[in-house]
Structure formats: structure tokens, C-alpha cells
mmCIF file of C-alpha atoms in Angstrom:
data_model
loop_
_atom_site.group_PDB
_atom_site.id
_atom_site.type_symbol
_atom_site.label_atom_id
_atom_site.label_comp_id
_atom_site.label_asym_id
_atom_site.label_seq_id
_atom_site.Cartn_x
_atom_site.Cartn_y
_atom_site.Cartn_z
ATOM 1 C CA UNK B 1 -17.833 -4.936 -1.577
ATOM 2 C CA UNK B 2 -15.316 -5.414 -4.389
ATOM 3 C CA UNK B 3 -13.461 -2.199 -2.417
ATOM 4 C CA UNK B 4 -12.042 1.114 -3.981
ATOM 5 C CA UNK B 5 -8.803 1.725 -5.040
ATOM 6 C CA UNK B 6 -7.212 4.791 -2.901
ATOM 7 C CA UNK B 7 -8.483 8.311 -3.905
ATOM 8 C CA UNK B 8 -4.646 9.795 -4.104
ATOM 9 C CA UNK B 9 -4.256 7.788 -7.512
ATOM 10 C CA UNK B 10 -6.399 10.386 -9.139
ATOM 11 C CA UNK B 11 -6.993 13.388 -10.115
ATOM 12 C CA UNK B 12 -10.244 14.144 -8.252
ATOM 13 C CA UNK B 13 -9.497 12.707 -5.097
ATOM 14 C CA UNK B 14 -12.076 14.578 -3.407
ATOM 15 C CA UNK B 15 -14.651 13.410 -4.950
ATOM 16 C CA UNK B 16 -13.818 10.037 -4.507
ATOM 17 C CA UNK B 17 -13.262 10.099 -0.880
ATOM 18 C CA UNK B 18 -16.544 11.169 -0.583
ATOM 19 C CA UNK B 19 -18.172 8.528 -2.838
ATOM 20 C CA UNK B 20 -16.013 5.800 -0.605
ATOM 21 C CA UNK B 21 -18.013 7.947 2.702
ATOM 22 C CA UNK B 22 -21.099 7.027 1.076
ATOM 23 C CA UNK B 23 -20.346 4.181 0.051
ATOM 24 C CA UNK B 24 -19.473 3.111 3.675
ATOM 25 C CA UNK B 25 -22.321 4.924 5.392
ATOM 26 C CA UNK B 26 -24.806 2.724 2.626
ATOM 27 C CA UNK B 27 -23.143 -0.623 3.532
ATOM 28 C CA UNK B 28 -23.292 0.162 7.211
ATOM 29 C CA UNK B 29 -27.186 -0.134 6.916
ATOM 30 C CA UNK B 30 -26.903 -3.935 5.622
ATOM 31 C CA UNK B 31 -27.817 -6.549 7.635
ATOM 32 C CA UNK B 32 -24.525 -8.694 6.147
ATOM 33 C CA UNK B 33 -21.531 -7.284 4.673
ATOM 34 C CA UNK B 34 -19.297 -9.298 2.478
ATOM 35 C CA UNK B 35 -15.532 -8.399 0.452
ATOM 36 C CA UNK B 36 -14.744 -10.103 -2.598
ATOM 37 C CA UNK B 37 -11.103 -10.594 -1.283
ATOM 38 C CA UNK B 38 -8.924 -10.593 2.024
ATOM 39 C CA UNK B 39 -7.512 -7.585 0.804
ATOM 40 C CA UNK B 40 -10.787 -5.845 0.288
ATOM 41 C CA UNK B 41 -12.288 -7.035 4.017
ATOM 42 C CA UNK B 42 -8.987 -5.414 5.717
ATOM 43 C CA UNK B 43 -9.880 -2.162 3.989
ATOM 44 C CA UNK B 44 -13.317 -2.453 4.671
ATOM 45 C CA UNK B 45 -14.346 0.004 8.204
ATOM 46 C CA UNK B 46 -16.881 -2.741 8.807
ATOM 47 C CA UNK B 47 -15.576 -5.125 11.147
ATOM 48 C CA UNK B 48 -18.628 -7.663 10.348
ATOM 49 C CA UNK B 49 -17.310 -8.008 7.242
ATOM 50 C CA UNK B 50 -17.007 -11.530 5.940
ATOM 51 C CA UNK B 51 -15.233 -12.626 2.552
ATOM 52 C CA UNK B 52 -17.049 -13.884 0.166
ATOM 53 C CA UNK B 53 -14.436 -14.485 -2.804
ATOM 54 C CA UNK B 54 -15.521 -14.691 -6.375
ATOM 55 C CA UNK B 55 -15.868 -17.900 -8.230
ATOM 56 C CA UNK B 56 -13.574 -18.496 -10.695
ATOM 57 C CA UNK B 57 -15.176 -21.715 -12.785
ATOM 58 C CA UNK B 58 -15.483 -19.170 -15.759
ATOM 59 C CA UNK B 59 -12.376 -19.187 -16.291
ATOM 60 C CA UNK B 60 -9.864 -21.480 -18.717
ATOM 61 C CA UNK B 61 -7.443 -23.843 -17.171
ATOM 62 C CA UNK B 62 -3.950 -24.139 -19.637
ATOM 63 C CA UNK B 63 -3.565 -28.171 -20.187
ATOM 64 C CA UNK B 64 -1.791 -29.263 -23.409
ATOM 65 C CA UNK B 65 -5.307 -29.655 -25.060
ATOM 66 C CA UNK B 66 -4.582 -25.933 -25.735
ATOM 67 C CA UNK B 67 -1.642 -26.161 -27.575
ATOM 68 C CA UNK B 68 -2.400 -26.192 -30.731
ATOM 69 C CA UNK B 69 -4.834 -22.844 -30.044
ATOM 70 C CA UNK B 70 -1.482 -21.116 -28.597
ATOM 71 C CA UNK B 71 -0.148 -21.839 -31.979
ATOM 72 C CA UNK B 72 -2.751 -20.453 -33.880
ATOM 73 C CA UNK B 73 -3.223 -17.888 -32.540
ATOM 74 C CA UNK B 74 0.166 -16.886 -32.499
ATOM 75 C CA UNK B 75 0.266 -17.517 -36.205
ATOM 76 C CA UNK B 76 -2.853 -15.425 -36.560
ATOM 77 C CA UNK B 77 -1.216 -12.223 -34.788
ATOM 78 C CA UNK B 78 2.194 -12.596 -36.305
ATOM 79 C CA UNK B 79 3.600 -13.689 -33.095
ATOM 80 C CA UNK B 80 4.968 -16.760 -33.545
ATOM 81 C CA UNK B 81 8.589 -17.321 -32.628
ATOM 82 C CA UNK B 82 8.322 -13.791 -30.533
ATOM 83 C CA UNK B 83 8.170 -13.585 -26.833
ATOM 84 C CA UNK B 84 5.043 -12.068 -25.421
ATOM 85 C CA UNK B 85 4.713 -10.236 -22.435
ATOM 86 C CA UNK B 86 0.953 -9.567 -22.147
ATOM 87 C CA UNK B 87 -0.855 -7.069 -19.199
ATOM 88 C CA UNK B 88 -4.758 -7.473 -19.118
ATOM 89 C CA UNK B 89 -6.389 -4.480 -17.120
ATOM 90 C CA UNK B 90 -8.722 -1.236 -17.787
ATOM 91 C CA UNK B 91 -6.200 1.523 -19.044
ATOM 92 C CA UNK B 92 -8.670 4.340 -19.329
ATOM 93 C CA UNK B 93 -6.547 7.574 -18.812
ATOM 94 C CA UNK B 94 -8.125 7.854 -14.951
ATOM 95 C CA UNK B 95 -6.955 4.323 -14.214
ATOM 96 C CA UNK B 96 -3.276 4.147 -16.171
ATOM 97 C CA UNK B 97 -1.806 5.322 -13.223
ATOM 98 C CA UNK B 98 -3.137 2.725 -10.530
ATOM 99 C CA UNK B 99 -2.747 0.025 -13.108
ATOM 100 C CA UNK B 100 1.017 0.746 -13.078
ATOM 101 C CA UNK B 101 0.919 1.472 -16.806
ATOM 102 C CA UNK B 102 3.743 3.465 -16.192
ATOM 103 C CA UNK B 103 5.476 0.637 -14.610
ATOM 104 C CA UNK B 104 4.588 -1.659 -17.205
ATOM 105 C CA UNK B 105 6.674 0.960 -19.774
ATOM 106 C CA UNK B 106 9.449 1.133 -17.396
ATOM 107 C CA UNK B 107 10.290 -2.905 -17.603
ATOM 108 C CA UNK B 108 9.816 -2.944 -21.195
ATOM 109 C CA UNK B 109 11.876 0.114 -21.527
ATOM 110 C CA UNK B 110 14.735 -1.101 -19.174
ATOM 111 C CA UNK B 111 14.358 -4.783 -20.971
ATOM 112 C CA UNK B 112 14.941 -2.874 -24.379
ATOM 113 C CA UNK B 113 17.606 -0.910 -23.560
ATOM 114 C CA UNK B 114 19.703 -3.914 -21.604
ATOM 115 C CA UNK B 115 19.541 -6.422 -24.936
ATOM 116 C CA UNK B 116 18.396 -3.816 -28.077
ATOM 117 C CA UNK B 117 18.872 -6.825 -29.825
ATOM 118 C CA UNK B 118 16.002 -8.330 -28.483
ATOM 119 C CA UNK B 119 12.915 -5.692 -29.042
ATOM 120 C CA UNK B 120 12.729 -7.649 -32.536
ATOM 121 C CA UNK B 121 11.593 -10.610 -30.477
ATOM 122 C CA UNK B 122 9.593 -9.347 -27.834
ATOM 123 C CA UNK B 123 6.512 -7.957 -28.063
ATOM 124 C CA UNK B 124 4.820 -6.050 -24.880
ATOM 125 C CA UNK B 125 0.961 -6.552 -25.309
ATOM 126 C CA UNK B 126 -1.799 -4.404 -22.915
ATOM 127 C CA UNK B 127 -5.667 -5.839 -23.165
ATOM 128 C CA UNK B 128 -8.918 -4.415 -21.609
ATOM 129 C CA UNK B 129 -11.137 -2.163 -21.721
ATOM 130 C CA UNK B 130 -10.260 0.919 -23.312
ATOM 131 C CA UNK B 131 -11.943 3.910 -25.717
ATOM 132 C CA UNK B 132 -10.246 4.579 -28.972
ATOM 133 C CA UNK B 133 -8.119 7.733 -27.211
ATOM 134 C CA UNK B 134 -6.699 5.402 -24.925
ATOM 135 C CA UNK B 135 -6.033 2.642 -27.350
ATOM 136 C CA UNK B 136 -4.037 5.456 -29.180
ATOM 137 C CA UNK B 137 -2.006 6.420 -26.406
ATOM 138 C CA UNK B 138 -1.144 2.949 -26.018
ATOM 139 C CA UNK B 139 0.008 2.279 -29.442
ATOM 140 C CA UNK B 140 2.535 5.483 -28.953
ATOM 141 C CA UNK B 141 3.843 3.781 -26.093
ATOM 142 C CA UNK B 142 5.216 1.068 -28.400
ATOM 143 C CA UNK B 143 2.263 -1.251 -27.212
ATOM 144 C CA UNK B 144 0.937 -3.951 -29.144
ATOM 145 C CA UNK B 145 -2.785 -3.351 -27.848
ATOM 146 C CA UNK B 146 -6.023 -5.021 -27.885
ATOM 147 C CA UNK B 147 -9.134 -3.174 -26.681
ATOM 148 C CA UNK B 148 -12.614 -4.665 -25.315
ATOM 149 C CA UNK B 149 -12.284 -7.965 -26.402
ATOM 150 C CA UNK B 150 -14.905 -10.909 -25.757
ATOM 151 C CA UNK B 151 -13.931 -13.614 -23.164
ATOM 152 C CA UNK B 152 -12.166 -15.845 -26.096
ATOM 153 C CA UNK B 153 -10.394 -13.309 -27.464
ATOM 154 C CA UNK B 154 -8.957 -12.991 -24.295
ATOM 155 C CA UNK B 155 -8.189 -16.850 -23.524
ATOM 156 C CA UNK B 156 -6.597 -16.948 -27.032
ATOM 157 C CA UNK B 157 -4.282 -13.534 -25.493
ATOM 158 C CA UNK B 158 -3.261 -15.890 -22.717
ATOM 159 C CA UNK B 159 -2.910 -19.148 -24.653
ATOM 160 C CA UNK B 160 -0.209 -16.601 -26.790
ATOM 161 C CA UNK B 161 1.304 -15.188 -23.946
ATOM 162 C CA UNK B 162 4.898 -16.214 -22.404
ATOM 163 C CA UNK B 163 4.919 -14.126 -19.786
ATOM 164 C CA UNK B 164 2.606 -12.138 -17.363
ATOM 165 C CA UNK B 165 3.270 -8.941 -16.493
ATOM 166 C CA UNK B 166 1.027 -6.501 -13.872
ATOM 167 C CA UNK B 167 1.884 -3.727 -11.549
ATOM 168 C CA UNK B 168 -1.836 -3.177 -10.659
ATOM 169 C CA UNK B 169 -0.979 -0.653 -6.736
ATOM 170 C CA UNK B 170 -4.245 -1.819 -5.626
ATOM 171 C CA UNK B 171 -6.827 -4.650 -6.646
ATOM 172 C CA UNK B 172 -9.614 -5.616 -4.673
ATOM 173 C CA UNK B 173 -9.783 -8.696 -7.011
ATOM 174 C CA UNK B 174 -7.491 -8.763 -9.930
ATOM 175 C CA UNK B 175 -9.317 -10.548 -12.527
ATOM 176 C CA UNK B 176 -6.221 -10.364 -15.342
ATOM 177 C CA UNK B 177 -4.406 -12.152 -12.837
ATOM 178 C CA UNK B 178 -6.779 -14.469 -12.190
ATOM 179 C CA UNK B 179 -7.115 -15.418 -15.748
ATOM 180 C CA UNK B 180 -3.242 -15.501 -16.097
ATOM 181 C CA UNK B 181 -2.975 -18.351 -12.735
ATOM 182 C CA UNK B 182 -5.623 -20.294 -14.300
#
């Protein structure tokens, strides 16, 4: 069970309390019932339920091999002598709000309006999966943003990256995280 995030953070709640029912009714019929995550298992109605994390050997490790990549790259995107602040999660419209989007926009908002002087050297970045609507919505947000990118576009977003930002409300296993520790 990689777990749900809670109904309330969208617009069709009911329907998505029901989905969890079902959901719940299907995995009460297994004959082992596993969470990706601590956090998942203590949500889970199923007190058999064991965790069974994810692995994580897909993904990069930072060591100073990577340097000259982070360079690079940050050459490549105009982003070199910038600080980036980069947020890796889903930002369809239905998910923006559990994501903490808005939060997201409120620190680079507050940050911009402490020191103007520095929005011409930091750059807030969002990356994940996204349609071409939501990618626009982004961009009028003042977002530098990169949509449905393949697993090494992503490393070389993190090699580039200073800083780390996510105000995900729920994650049953927060892979942009993840990505961002290793």
C-alpha cells in the first residue's frame, strides 16, 4: 500500500473516500498486507500490516565525482553563479494543493520581498510530472519549470540545485525527497 493522501485536499472528496473504502475492503482480502512507509502502515486500518519500504539503489549518491556535472549543467541552464531552490513533485492542478505549491510560492514570495535585491540571484525551480496547462500555470507563478523529465534529467536538476525545498501535507513515500537525501 503506498497509502492515499486525505480526501479533504480535493475537490471531489467524496469520491475519494469511497475509492480509499474500496481500496481497504480489497486489501482486507490479502493474505499479507504491506506499506511502503511507517507513515503509510499507521494510516493503514489493517493492523497486520507490515512495512515493506522501497529500495532506493536507483537512485544517485552526490560525491565530488559529480562536480563537474553540477557545473555543466548549470552552465547549460544559465544558472551558474545563481542560487537554486528546486521542488520535485506532480503539480497537476488536483495535486498543487497537497504538494504545498502554494507554500512553495509563499517562501519564495516572502524571500523576494525581504532582500528584492536578491530575486536576480535566485531562481525557484518546480520538476515533475505535469501537462502543458499546468506547466503554464507554473511559469505565471514566476517558476522556472521543468516538466516530465527522464531520470537524468532529473539527477542533473539535483546536481544544480543549492537548496531543497518541499511542503508535500502528506507523502506516503516522498520520492523528490528521496532523491534530494541521496
Amino acid at each position: 500500500d503506498y497509502g492515499e493522501p486525505d480526501p479533504v485536499f480535493f475537490p471531489d472528496a467524496e469520491l475519494r473516500k469511497a475509492m480509499i473504502a474500496e481500496k481497504n475492503s480489497s486489501i482486507g482480502l490479502a493474505k499479507q498486507v504491506f506499506a511502503i512507509s511507517n507513515a503509510v502502515k499507521a494510516e493503514s486500518p489493517h493492523a497486520r500490516c507490515q512495512v515493506l519500504p522501497l529500495a532506493n539503489d536507483h537512485l544517485a549518491v552526490w560525491s565530488p565525482a559529480l562536480a563537474p556535472r553540477r557545473l555543466a549543467v548549470r552552465a547549460h541552464l544559465a544558472l551558474a553563479g545563481k542560487t537554486v531552490v528546486l521542488n520535485v513533485c506532480r503539480y497537476h492542478q488536483a495535486e498543487r494543493h497537497y504538494k504545498g505549491i502554494d507554500n512553495y510560492l509563499r517562501v519564495r514570495d516572502a524571500l523576494l520581498q525581504s532582500n528584492p535585491q536578491a530575486a536576480e540571484n535566485i531562481v525557484f525551480v518546480i520538476a515533475g510530472r505535469a501537462v502543458q496547462a499546468d506547466v503554464e500555470v507554473m511559469q505565471r507563478h514566476g517558476l522556472r519549470v521543468f516538466a516530465n523529465m527522464s531520470e537524468e534529467e532529473l539527477k542533473d536538476l539535483y546536481c544544480a540545485a543549492d537548496i531543497y525545498a518541499n511542503f508535500s501535507r502528506w507523502e506516503g513515500y516522498n520520492l523528490g525527497i528521496g532523491q534530494a537525501l541521496a
